[in-house]
Each structure stands twice: as C-alpha cells, then as structure tokens.
Coordinates of C-alpha atoms and ligand atoms in Angstrom, one line a residue:
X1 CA 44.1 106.2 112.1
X2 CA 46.7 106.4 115.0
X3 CA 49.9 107.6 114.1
X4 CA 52.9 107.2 116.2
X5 CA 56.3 108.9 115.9
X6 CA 59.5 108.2 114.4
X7 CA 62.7 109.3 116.4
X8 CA 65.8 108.7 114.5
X9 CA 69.1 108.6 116.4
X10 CA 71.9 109.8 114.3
X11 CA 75.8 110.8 114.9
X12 CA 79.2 108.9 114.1
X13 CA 81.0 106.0 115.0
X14 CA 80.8 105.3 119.2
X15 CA 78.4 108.4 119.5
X16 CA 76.0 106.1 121.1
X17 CA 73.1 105.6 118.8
X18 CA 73.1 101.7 119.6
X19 CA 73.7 102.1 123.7
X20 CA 70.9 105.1 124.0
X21 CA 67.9 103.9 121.4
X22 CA 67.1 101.0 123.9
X23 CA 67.1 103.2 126.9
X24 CA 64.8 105.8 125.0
X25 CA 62.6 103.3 124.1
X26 CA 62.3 101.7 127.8
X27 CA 61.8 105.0 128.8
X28 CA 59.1 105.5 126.9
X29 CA 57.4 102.2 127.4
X30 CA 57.7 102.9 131.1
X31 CA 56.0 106.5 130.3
X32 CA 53.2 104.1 128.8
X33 CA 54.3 105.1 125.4
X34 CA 54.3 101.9 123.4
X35 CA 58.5 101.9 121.7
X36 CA 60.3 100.2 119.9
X37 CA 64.2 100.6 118.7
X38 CA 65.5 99.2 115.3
X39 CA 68.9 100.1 113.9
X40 CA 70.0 100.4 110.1
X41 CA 70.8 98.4 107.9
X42 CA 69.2 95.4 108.8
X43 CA 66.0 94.4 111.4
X44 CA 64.3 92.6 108.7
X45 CA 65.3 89.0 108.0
X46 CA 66.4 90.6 104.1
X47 CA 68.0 93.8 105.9
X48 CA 70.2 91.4 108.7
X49 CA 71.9 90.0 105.7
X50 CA 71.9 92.5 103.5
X51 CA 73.8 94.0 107.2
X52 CA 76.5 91.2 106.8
X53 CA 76.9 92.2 103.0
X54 CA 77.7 95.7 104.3
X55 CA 79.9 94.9 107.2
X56 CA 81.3 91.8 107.0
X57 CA 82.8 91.5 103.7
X58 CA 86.6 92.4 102.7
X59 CA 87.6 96.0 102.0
X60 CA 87.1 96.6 98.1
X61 CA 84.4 93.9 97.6
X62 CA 81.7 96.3 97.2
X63 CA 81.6 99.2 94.9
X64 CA 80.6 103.0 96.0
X65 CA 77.1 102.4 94.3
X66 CA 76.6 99.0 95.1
X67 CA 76.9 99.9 98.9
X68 CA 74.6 103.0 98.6
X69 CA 71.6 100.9 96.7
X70 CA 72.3 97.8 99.5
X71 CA 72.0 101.0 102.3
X72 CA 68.9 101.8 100.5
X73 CA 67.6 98.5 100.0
X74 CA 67.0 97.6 103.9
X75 CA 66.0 100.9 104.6
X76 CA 63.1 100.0 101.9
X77 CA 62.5 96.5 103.4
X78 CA 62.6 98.1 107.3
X79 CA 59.8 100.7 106.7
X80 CA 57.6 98.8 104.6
X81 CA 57.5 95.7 106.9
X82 CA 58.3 97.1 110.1
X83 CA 58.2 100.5 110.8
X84 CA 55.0 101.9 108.7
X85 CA 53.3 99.2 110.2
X86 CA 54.1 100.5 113.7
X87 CA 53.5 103.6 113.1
X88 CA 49.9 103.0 111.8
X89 CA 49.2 101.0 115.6
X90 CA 49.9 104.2 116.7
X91 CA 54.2 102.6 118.3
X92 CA 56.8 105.3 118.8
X93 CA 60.0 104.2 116.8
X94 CA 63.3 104.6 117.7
X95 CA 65.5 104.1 114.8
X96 CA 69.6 103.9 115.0
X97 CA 70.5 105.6 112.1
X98 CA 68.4 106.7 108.8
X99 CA 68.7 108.6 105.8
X100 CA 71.5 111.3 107.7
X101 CA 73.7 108.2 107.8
X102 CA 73.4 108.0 103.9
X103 CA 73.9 112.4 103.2
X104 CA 77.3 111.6 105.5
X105 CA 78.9 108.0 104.7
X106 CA 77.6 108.0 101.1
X107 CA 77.7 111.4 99.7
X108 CA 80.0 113.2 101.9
X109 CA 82.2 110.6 102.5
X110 CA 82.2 108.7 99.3
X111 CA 81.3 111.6 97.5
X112 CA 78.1 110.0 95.6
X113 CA 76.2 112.9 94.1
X114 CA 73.7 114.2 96.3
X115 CA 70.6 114.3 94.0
X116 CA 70.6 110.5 92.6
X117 CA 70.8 109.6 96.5
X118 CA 68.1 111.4 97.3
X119 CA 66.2 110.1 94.6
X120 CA 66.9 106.7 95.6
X121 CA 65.9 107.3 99.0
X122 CA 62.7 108.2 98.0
X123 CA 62.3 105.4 96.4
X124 CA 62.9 103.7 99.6
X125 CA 61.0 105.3 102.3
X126 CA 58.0 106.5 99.9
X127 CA 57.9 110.1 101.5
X128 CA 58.2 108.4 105.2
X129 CA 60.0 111.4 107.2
X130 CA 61.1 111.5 111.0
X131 CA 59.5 113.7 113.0
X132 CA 62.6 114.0 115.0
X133 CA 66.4 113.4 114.7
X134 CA 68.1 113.5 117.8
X135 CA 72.2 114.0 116.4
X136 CA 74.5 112.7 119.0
X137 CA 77.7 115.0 118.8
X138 CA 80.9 113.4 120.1
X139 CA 84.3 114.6 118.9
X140 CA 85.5 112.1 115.7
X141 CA 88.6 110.9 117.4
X142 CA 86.2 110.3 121.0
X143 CA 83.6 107.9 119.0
X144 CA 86.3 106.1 117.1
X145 CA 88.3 105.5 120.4
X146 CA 85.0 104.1 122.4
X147 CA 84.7 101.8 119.2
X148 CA 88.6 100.5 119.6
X149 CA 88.3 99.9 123.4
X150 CA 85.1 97.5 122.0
X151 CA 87.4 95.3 120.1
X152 CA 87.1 94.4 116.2
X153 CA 86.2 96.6 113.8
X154 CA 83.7 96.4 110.6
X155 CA 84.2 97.0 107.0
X156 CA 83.2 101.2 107.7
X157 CA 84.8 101.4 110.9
X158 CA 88.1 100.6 108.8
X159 CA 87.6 103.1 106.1
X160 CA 90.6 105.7 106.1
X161 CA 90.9 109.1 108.6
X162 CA 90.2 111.3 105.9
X163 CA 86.8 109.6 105.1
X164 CA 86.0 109.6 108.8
X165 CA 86.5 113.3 109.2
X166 CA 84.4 113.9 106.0
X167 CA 81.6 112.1 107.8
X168 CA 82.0 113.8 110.7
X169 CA 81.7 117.3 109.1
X170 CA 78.5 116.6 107.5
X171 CA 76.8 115.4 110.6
X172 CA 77.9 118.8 112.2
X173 CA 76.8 120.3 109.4
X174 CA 73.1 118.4 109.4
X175 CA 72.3 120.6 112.5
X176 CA 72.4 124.0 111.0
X177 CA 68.9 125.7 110.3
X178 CA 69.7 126.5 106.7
X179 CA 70.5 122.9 105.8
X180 CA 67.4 121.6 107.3
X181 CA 65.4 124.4 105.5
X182 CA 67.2 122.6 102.0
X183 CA 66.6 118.9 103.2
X184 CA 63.0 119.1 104.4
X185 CA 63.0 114.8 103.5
X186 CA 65.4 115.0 106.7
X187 CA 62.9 116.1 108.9
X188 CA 63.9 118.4 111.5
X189 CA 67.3 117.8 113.6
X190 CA 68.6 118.5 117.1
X191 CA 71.9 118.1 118.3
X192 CA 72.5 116.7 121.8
X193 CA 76.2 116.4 123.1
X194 CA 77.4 112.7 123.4
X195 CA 80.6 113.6 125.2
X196 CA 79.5 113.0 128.5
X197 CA 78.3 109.1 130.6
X198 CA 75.5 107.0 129.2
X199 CA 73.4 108.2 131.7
X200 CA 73.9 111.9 131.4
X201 CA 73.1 111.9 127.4
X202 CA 70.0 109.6 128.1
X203 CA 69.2 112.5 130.3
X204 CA 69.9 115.3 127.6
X205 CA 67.6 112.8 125.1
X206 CA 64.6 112.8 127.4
X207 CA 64.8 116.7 127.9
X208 CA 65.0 117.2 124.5
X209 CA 61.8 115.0 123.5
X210 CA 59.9 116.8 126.7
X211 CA 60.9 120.1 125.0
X212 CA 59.6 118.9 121.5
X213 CA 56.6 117.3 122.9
X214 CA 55.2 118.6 126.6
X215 CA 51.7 117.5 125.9
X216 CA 53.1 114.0 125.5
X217 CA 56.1 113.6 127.4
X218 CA 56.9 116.1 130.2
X219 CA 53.0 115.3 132.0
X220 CA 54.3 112.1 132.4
X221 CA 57.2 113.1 135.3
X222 CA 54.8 115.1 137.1
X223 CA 52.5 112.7 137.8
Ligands
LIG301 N1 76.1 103.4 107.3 C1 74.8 103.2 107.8 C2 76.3 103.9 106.1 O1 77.4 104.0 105.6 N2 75.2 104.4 105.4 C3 73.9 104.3 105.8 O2 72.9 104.7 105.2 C4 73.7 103.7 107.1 C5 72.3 103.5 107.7 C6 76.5 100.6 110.6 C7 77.6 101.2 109.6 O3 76.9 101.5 108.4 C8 77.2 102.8 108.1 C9 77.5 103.5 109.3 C10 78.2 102.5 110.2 O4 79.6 102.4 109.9 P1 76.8 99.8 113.0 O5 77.5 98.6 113.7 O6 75.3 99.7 113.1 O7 77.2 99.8 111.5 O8 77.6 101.1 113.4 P2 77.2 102.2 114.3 O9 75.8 102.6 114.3 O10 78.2 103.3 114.0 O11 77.5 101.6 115.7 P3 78.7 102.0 116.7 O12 78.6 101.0 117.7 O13 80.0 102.2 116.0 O14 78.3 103.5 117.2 P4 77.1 103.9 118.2 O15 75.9 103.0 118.0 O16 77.0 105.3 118.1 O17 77.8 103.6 119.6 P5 77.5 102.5 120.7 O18 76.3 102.8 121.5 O19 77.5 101.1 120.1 O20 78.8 102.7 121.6 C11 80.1 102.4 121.1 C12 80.9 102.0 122.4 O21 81.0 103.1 123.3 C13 80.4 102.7 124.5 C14 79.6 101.5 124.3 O22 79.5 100.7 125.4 C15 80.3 100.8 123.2 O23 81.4 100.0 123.7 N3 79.6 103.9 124.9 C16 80.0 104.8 125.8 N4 81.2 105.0 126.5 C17 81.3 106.0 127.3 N5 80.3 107.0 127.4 C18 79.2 106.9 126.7 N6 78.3 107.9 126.9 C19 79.0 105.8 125.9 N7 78.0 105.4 125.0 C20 78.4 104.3 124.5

C-alpha cells in the first residue's frame, strides 16, 4: 500500500498557517508530489459547520468541554473521510492546524486536563500521527496584529491577553526535545521563524522539508 505524508502546520494567531499550506502544497504538486492542504476544524461538510459552531457563535455560548469534544469531533470526521484516505493513494497532506492546536488553546489556555484530552484525541485520529509539524514562530503581539490589520475577528481571536499568551507559551514550548520525547502522539516538531515576508518563510518551509526528506525533496531542485 502507498503511503503518503502528513505535514501539519502549526503556530498562533496570524503565524501564517492558512497563507503558507497552499503554497506548500503548490510546491509540492509542482515538484510532482501529489498535495493537498486542509485546515482544522472543518473541510468536511460535518467539520465546516461544526467550524461555524466554533467561531461564529457569541462569547460564552459554548462550554470549555463542549468546545474541546466539537475540536475533536471534525478532527475525527477530517481523517476518517479525508485525510486517511489520502494518505492510503499515496497524497502528501498539508494540514493547518492539528492536535498541537488542542495541547495549546484547550489545555494550556483553557486549562482542560491534559490526560482526558489526549484520550479523546485518540479517539479521534485512531493512532494517525504526523510525520512532520512545521511550528511557525511569530512573536504573540506580531500574529494578533497581522489578524487586526485583516479586519473582524472570531469567537478565539477575541479570547482575553492572558489566554493568548498562555497559548503562545505552549507552542514555544512544543518545540523542545524533551516535550516531544513525552508527546510521541505529536509526532516530531520543527520550528521555523514566521517573522519575516510570505515568501521568505515559504522559503524556510521548503528547506526544512529538503532537510527532513533529501531522497524526496531536495533531487527535485537539481534537476
Ligand atoms: N483551535 C483550533 C482550537 O482552539 N483548538 C483546536 O484544536 C484547533 C484545531 C481556528 C481557531 O480555532 C482554534 C485556533 C483558532 O483560533 P482559524 O480561522 O482557522 O480558526 O484560525 P487560524 O488558524 O488562527 O487562522 P489565522 O488566520 O488567525 O492565522 P494563520 O492561518 O496563522 O495566518 P494567515 O495565514 O491567515 O495570516 C493572517 C494575516 O496575516 C497575513 C495574511 O495575509 C493575513 O491577513 N500574513 C502575513 N503578513 C505579513 N507577513 C507574512 N509572512 C504573513 N503571512 C500571513
């Protein structure tokens, strides 16, 4: 059976996640490596409005749990109808945020308790784990100021400083060898500074997917 990969793209608010997985995955299709990019929640027809339930409705309408179980419940729906199925034709799969989203917004920032989460998550994703996260690091107050020059914000982007600043701590913190060694369902994470243009950190995600895979990837610019 041909297996492809799956890339995660990870990081805070106005990192870049949603500009960069489409450029990854042109890339890549222009490499001749069939790609796709999804994002989280939603890119099932259950997951786009279990999206609106998420971000659309008034602060307070949804409870801490609630919102962790709806997280959990397109991220079920999105690798058993989408992405295992791509993975099995062999697709690479860009994915705009994953289970890191959930350690940070959830747990860190809502502060669920880590073990039931990751229980649930299993539940969801059935042992599915990435074989890369790329972790776009931009400084909190950077990301949230690319999202206010974009206009309106959603029910997360709303959420107070102090919750925004325990999120971004434990996406820093995702980086570090010894948390990876403790959350081997995360798969393995590299950090790629978002700080700069759109064009230079597509540049920094392409080295860093020729470094993890020169067989694959890094032939394909010398030919
Ligand atoms: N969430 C998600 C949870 O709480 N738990 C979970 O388990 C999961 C999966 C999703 C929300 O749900 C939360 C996290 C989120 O709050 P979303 O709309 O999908 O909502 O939110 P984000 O993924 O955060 O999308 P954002 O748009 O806020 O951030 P991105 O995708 O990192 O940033 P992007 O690419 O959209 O860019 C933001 C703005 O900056 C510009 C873009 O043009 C855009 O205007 N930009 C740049 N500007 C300058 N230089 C660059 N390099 C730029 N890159 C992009």
């Amino acid at each position: 059976m041909t297996t492809g990969k799956l890339i995660v793209l990870e990081g805070p608010e106005g990192a870049g996640k949603t500009t960069q997985a489409p450029l990854v995955a042109e890339w890549l299709n222009n490499s001749g490596h069939p790609a796709m990019a999804l994002r989280e929640p939603g890119g099932t027809p259950i997951g786009d409005q279990i999206r609106a339930i998420l971000l659309d409705t008034p602060d307070g309408a949804v409870g801490e749990a609630a919102e962790a179980l709806l997280y959990m419940a397109s991220r079920a729906q999105l690798v058993d109808r989408i992405i295992r199925p791509a993975l099995t034709l062999g697709t690479i799969v860009l994915l705009d945020r994953f289970f890191l989203s959930t350690y940070a917004y959830q747990v860190a920032g809502r502060g669920l308790p880590e073990a039931e989460v990751r229980a649930a998550n299993q539940l969801a994703v059935g042992g599915l784990v990435p074989d890369l996260t790329i972790m776009l690091t931009i400084p909190a107050e950077q990301g949230m100021a690319r999202v206010a020059r974009r206009g309106a914000h959603d029910r997360l982007e709303r959420a107070d400083r102090e919750f925004h600043e325990r999120v971004s701590r434990a996406f820093a913190a995702f980086a570090d060898a010894e948390w990876q060694r403790t959350h081997p369902e995360c798969g393995p994470v590299v950090a790629v500074d978002a700080a700069g243009d759109v064009d230079a950190v597509h540049r920094a995600i392409v080295k860093v997917l020729e470094r993890r895979w020169p067989e694959s990837f890094a032939r394909d610019r010398r030919q």
